[in-house]
Short mmCIF file of N, CA and C in Angstrom, two decimals:
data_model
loop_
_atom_site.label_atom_id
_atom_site.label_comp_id
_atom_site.label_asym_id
_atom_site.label_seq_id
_atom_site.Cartn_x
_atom_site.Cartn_y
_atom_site.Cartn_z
N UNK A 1 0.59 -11.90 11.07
CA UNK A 1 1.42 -12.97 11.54
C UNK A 1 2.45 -13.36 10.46
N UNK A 2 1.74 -13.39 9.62
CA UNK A 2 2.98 -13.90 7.88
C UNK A 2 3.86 -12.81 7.73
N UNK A 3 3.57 -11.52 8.14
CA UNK A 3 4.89 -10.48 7.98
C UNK A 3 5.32 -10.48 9.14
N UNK A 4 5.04 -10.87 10.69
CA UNK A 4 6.62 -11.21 11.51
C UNK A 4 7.08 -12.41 11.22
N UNK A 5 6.66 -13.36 10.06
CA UNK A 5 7.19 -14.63 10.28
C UNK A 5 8.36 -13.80 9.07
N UNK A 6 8.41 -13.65 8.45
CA UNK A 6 9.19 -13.40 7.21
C UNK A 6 10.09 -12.09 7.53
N UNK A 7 9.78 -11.15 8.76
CA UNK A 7 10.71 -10.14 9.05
C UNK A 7 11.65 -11.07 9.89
N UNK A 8 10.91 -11.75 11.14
CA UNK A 8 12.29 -12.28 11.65
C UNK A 8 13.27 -13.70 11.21
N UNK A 9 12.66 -13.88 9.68
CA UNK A 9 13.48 -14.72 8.85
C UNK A 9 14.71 -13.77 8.27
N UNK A 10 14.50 -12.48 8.38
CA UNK A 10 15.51 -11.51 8.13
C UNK A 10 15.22 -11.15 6.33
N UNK A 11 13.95 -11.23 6.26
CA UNK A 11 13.77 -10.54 4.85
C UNK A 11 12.93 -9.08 5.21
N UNK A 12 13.45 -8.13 4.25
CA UNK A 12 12.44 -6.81 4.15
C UNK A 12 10.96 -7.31 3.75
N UNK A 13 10.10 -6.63 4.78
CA UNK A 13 8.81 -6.84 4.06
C UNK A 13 7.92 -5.61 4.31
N UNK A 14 7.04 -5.60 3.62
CA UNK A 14 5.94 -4.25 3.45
C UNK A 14 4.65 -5.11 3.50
N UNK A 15 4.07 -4.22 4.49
CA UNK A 15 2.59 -4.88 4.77
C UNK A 15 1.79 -3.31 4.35
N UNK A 16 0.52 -3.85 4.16
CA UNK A 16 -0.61 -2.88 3.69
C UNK A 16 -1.77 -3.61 4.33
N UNK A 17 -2.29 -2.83 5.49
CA UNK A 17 -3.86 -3.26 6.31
C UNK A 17 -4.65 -2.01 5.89
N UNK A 18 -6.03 -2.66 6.21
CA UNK A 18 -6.91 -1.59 6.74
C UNK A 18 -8.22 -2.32 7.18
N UNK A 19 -8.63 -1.17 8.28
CA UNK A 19 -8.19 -0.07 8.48
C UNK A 19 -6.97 0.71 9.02
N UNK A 20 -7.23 2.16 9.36
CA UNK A 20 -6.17 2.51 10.36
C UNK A 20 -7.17 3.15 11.46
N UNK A 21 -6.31 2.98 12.41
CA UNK A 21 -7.00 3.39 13.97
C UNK A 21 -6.97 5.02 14.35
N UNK A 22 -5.38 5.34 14.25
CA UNK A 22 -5.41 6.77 14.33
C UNK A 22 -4.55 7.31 13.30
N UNK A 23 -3.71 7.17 12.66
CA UNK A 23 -2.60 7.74 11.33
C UNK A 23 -3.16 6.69 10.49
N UNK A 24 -3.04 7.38 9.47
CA UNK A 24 -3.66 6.88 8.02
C UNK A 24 -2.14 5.90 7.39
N UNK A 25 -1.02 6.35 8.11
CA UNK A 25 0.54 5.74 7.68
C UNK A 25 0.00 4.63 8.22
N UNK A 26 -0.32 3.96 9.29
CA UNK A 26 -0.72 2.69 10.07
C UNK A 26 -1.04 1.96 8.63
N UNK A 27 -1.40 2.07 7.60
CA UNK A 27 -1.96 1.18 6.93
C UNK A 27 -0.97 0.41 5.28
N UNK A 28 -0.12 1.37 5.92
CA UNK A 28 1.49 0.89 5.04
C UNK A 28 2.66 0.71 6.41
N UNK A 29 3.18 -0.56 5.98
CA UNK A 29 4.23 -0.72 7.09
C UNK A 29 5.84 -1.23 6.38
N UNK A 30 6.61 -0.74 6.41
CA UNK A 30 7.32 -1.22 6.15
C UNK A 30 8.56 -2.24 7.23
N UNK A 31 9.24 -3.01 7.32
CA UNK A 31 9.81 -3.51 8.02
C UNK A 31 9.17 -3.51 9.52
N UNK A 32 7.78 -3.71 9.78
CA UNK A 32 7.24 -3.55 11.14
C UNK A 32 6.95 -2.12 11.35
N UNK A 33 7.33 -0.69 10.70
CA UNK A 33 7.11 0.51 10.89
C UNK A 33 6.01 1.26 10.06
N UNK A 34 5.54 2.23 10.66
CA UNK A 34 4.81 3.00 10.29
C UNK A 34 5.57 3.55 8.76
N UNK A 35 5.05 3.93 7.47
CA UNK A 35 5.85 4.42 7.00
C UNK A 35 5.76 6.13 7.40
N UNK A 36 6.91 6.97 7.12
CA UNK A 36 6.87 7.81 7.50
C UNK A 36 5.88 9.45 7.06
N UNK A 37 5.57 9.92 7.54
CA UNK A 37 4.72 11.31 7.26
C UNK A 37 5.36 11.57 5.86
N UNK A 38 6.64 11.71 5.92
CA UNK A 38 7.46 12.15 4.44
C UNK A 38 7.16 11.13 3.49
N UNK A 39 7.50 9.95 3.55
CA UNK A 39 6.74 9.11 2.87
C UNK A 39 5.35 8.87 2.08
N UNK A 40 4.77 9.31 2.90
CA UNK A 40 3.07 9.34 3.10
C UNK A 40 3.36 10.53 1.73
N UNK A 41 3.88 11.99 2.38
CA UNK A 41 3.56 13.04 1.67
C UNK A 41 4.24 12.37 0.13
N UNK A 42 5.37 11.96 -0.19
CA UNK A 42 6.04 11.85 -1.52
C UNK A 42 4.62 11.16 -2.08
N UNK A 43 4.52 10.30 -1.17
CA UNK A 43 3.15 9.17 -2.53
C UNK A 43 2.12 10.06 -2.74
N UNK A 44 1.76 10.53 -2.19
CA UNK A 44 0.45 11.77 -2.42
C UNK A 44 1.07 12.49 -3.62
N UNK A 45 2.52 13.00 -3.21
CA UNK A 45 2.87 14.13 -4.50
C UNK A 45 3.23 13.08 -5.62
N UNK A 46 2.89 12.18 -5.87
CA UNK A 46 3.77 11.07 -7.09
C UNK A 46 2.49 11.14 -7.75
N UNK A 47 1.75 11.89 -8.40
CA UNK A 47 0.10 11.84 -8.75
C UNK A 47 0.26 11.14 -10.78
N UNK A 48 1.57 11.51 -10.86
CA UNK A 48 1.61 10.69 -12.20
C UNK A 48 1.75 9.90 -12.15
N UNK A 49 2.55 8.64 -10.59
CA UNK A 49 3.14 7.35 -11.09
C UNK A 49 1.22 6.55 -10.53
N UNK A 50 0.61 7.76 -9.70
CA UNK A 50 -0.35 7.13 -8.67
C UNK A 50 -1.44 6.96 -10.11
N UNK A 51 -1.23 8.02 -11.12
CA UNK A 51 -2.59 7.63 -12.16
C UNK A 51 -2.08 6.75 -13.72
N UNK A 52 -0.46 5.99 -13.36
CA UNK A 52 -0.06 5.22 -14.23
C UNK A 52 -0.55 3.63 -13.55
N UNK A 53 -0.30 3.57 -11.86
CA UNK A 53 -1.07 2.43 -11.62
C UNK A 53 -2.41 2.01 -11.15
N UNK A 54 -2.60 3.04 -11.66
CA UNK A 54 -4.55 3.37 -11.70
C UNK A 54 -5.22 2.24 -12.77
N UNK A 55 -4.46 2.80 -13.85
CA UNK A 55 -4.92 1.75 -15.35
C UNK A 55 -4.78 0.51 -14.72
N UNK A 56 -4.15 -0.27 -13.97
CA UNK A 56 -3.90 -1.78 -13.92
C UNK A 56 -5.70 -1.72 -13.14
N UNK A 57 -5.88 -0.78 -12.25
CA UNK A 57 -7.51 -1.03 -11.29
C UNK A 57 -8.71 -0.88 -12.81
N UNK A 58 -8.34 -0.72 -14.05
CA UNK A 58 -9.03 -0.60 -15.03
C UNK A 58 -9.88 0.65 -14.96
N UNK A 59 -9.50 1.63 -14.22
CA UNK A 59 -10.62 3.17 -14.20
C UNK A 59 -9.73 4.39 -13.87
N UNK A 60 -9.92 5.10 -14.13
CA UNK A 60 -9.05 6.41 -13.87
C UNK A 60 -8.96 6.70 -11.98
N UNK A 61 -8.28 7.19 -11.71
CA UNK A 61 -8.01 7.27 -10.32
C UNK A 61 -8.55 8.50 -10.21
N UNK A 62 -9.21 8.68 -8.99
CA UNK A 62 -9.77 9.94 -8.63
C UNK A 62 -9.83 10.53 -7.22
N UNK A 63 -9.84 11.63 -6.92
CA UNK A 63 -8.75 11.86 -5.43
C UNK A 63 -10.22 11.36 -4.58
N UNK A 64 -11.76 10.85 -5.11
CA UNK A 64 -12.56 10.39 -4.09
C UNK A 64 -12.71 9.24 -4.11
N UNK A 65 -11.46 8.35 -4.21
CA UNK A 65 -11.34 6.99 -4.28
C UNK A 65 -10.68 6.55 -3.32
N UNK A 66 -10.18 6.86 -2.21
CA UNK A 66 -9.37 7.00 -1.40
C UNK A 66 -8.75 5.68 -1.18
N UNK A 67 -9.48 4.26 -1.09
CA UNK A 67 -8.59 3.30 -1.08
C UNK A 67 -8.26 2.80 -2.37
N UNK A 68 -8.47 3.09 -3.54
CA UNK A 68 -7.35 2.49 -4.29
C UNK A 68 -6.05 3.37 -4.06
N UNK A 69 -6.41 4.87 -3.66
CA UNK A 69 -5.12 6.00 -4.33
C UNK A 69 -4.25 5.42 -2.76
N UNK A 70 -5.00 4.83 -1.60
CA UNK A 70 -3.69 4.56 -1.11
C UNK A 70 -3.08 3.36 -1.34
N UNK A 71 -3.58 2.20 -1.81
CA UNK A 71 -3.34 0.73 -1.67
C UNK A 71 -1.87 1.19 -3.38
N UNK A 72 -2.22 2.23 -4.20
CA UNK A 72 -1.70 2.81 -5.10
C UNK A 72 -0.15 2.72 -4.64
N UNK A 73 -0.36 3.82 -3.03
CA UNK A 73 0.48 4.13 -2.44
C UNK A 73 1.43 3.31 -1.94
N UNK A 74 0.53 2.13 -1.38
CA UNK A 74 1.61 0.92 -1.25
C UNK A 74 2.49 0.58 -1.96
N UNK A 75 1.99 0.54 -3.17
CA UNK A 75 2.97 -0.35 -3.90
C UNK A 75 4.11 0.73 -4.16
N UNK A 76 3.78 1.39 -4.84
CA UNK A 76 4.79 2.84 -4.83
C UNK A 76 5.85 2.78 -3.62
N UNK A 77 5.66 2.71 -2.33
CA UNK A 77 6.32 2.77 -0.97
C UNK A 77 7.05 1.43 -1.55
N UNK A 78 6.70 0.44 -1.58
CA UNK A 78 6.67 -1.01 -1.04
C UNK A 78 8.35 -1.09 -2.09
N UNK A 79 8.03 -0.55 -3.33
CA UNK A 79 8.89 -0.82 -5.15
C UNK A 79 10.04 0.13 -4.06
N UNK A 80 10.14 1.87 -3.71
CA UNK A 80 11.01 2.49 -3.20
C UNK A 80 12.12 1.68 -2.19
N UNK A 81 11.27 1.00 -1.35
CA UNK A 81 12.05 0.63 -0.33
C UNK A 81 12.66 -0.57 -0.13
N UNK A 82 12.65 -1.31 -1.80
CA UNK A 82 13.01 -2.26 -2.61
C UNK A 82 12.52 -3.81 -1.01
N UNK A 83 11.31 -4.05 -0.48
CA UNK A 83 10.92 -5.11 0.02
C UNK A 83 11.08 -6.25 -0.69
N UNK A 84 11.17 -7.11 0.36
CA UNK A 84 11.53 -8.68 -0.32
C UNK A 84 9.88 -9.39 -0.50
N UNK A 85 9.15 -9.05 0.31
CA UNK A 85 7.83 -9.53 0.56
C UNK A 85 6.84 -8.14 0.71
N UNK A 86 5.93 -8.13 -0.33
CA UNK A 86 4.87 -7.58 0.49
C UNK A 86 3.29 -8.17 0.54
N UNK A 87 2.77 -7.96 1.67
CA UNK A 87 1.59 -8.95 1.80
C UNK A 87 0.65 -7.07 2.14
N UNK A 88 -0.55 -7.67 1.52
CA UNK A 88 -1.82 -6.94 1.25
C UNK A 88 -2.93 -7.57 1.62
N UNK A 89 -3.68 -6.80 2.41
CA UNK A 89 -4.80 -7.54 3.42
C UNK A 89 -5.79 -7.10 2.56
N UNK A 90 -6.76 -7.81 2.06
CA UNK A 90 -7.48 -7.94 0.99
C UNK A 90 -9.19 -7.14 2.18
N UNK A 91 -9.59 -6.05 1.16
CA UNK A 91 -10.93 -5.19 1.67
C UNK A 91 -11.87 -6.40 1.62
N UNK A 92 -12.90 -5.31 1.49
CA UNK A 92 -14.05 -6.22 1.11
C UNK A 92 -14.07 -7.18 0.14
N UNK A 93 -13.23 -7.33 -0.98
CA UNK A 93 -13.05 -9.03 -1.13
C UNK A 93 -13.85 -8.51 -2.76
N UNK A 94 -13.93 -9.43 -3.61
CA UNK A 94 -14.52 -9.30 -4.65
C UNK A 94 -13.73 -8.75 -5.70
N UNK A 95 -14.51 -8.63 -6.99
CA UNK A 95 -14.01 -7.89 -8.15
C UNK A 95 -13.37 -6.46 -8.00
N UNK A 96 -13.91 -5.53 -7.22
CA UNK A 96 -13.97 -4.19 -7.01
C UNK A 96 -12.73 -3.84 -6.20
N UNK A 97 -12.21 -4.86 -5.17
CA UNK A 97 -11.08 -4.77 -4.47
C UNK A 97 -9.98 -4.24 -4.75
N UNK A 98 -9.19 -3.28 -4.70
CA UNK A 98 -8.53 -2.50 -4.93
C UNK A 98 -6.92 -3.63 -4.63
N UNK A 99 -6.89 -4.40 -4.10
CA UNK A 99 -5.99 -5.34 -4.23
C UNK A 99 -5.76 -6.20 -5.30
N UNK A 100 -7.12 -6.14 -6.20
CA UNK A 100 -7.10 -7.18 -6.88
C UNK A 100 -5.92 -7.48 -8.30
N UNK A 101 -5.29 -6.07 -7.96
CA UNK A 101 -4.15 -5.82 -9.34
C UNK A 101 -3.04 -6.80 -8.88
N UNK A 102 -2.85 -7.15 -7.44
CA UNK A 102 -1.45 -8.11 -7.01
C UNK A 102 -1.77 -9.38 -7.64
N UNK A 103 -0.71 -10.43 -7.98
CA UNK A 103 -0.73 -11.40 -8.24
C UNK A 103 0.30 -12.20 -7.24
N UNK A 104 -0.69 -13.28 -6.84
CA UNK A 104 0.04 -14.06 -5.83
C UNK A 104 1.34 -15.12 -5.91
#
């Protein structure tokens, strides 16, 4: 609801949910959209910027971590597509949360 309130205020925004239902893109959105397959693929191939914002999760990133390396991905997408807002739907909650690197 907070990212259509702020898209149809006419700001860019990037949302990050999960889960996803059927495309794994469902869980990065940019401006209300899916981001795209090409998209998807660049953040996968960005494996140096994905294990420079690994250090902020305090542990090395590892390809069987799957939600930090995508929530990784967000931000990566989110910085590219220069958003005015991005909101991150917080996992299971706690220390371990792979969100927990945003500051509000």
């Amino acid at each position: 609801m907070l990212e259509s309130i702020l898209r149809a205020a006419g700001l860019r925004t990037g949302l990050y949910t999960s889960p996803h239902l059927e495309l794994v893109n469902e869980r990065i959105r940019i401006d209300g959209e899916n981001i795209s397959d090409q998209d998807f693929a660049e953040g996968l191939d960005s494996r140096a910027r994905l294990h420079r914002i690994a250090h902020g999760f305090g542990q090395a990133l590892s390809t069987s971590n799957f939600l930090r390396c995508v929530t990784a991905m967000a931000f990566l997408a989110f910085a590219a597509h220069h958003v005015d807002f991005a909101i991150y739907e917080v996992g299971m909650g706690g220390r371990f949360d792979a969100t927990n690197i945003v500051h509000a």
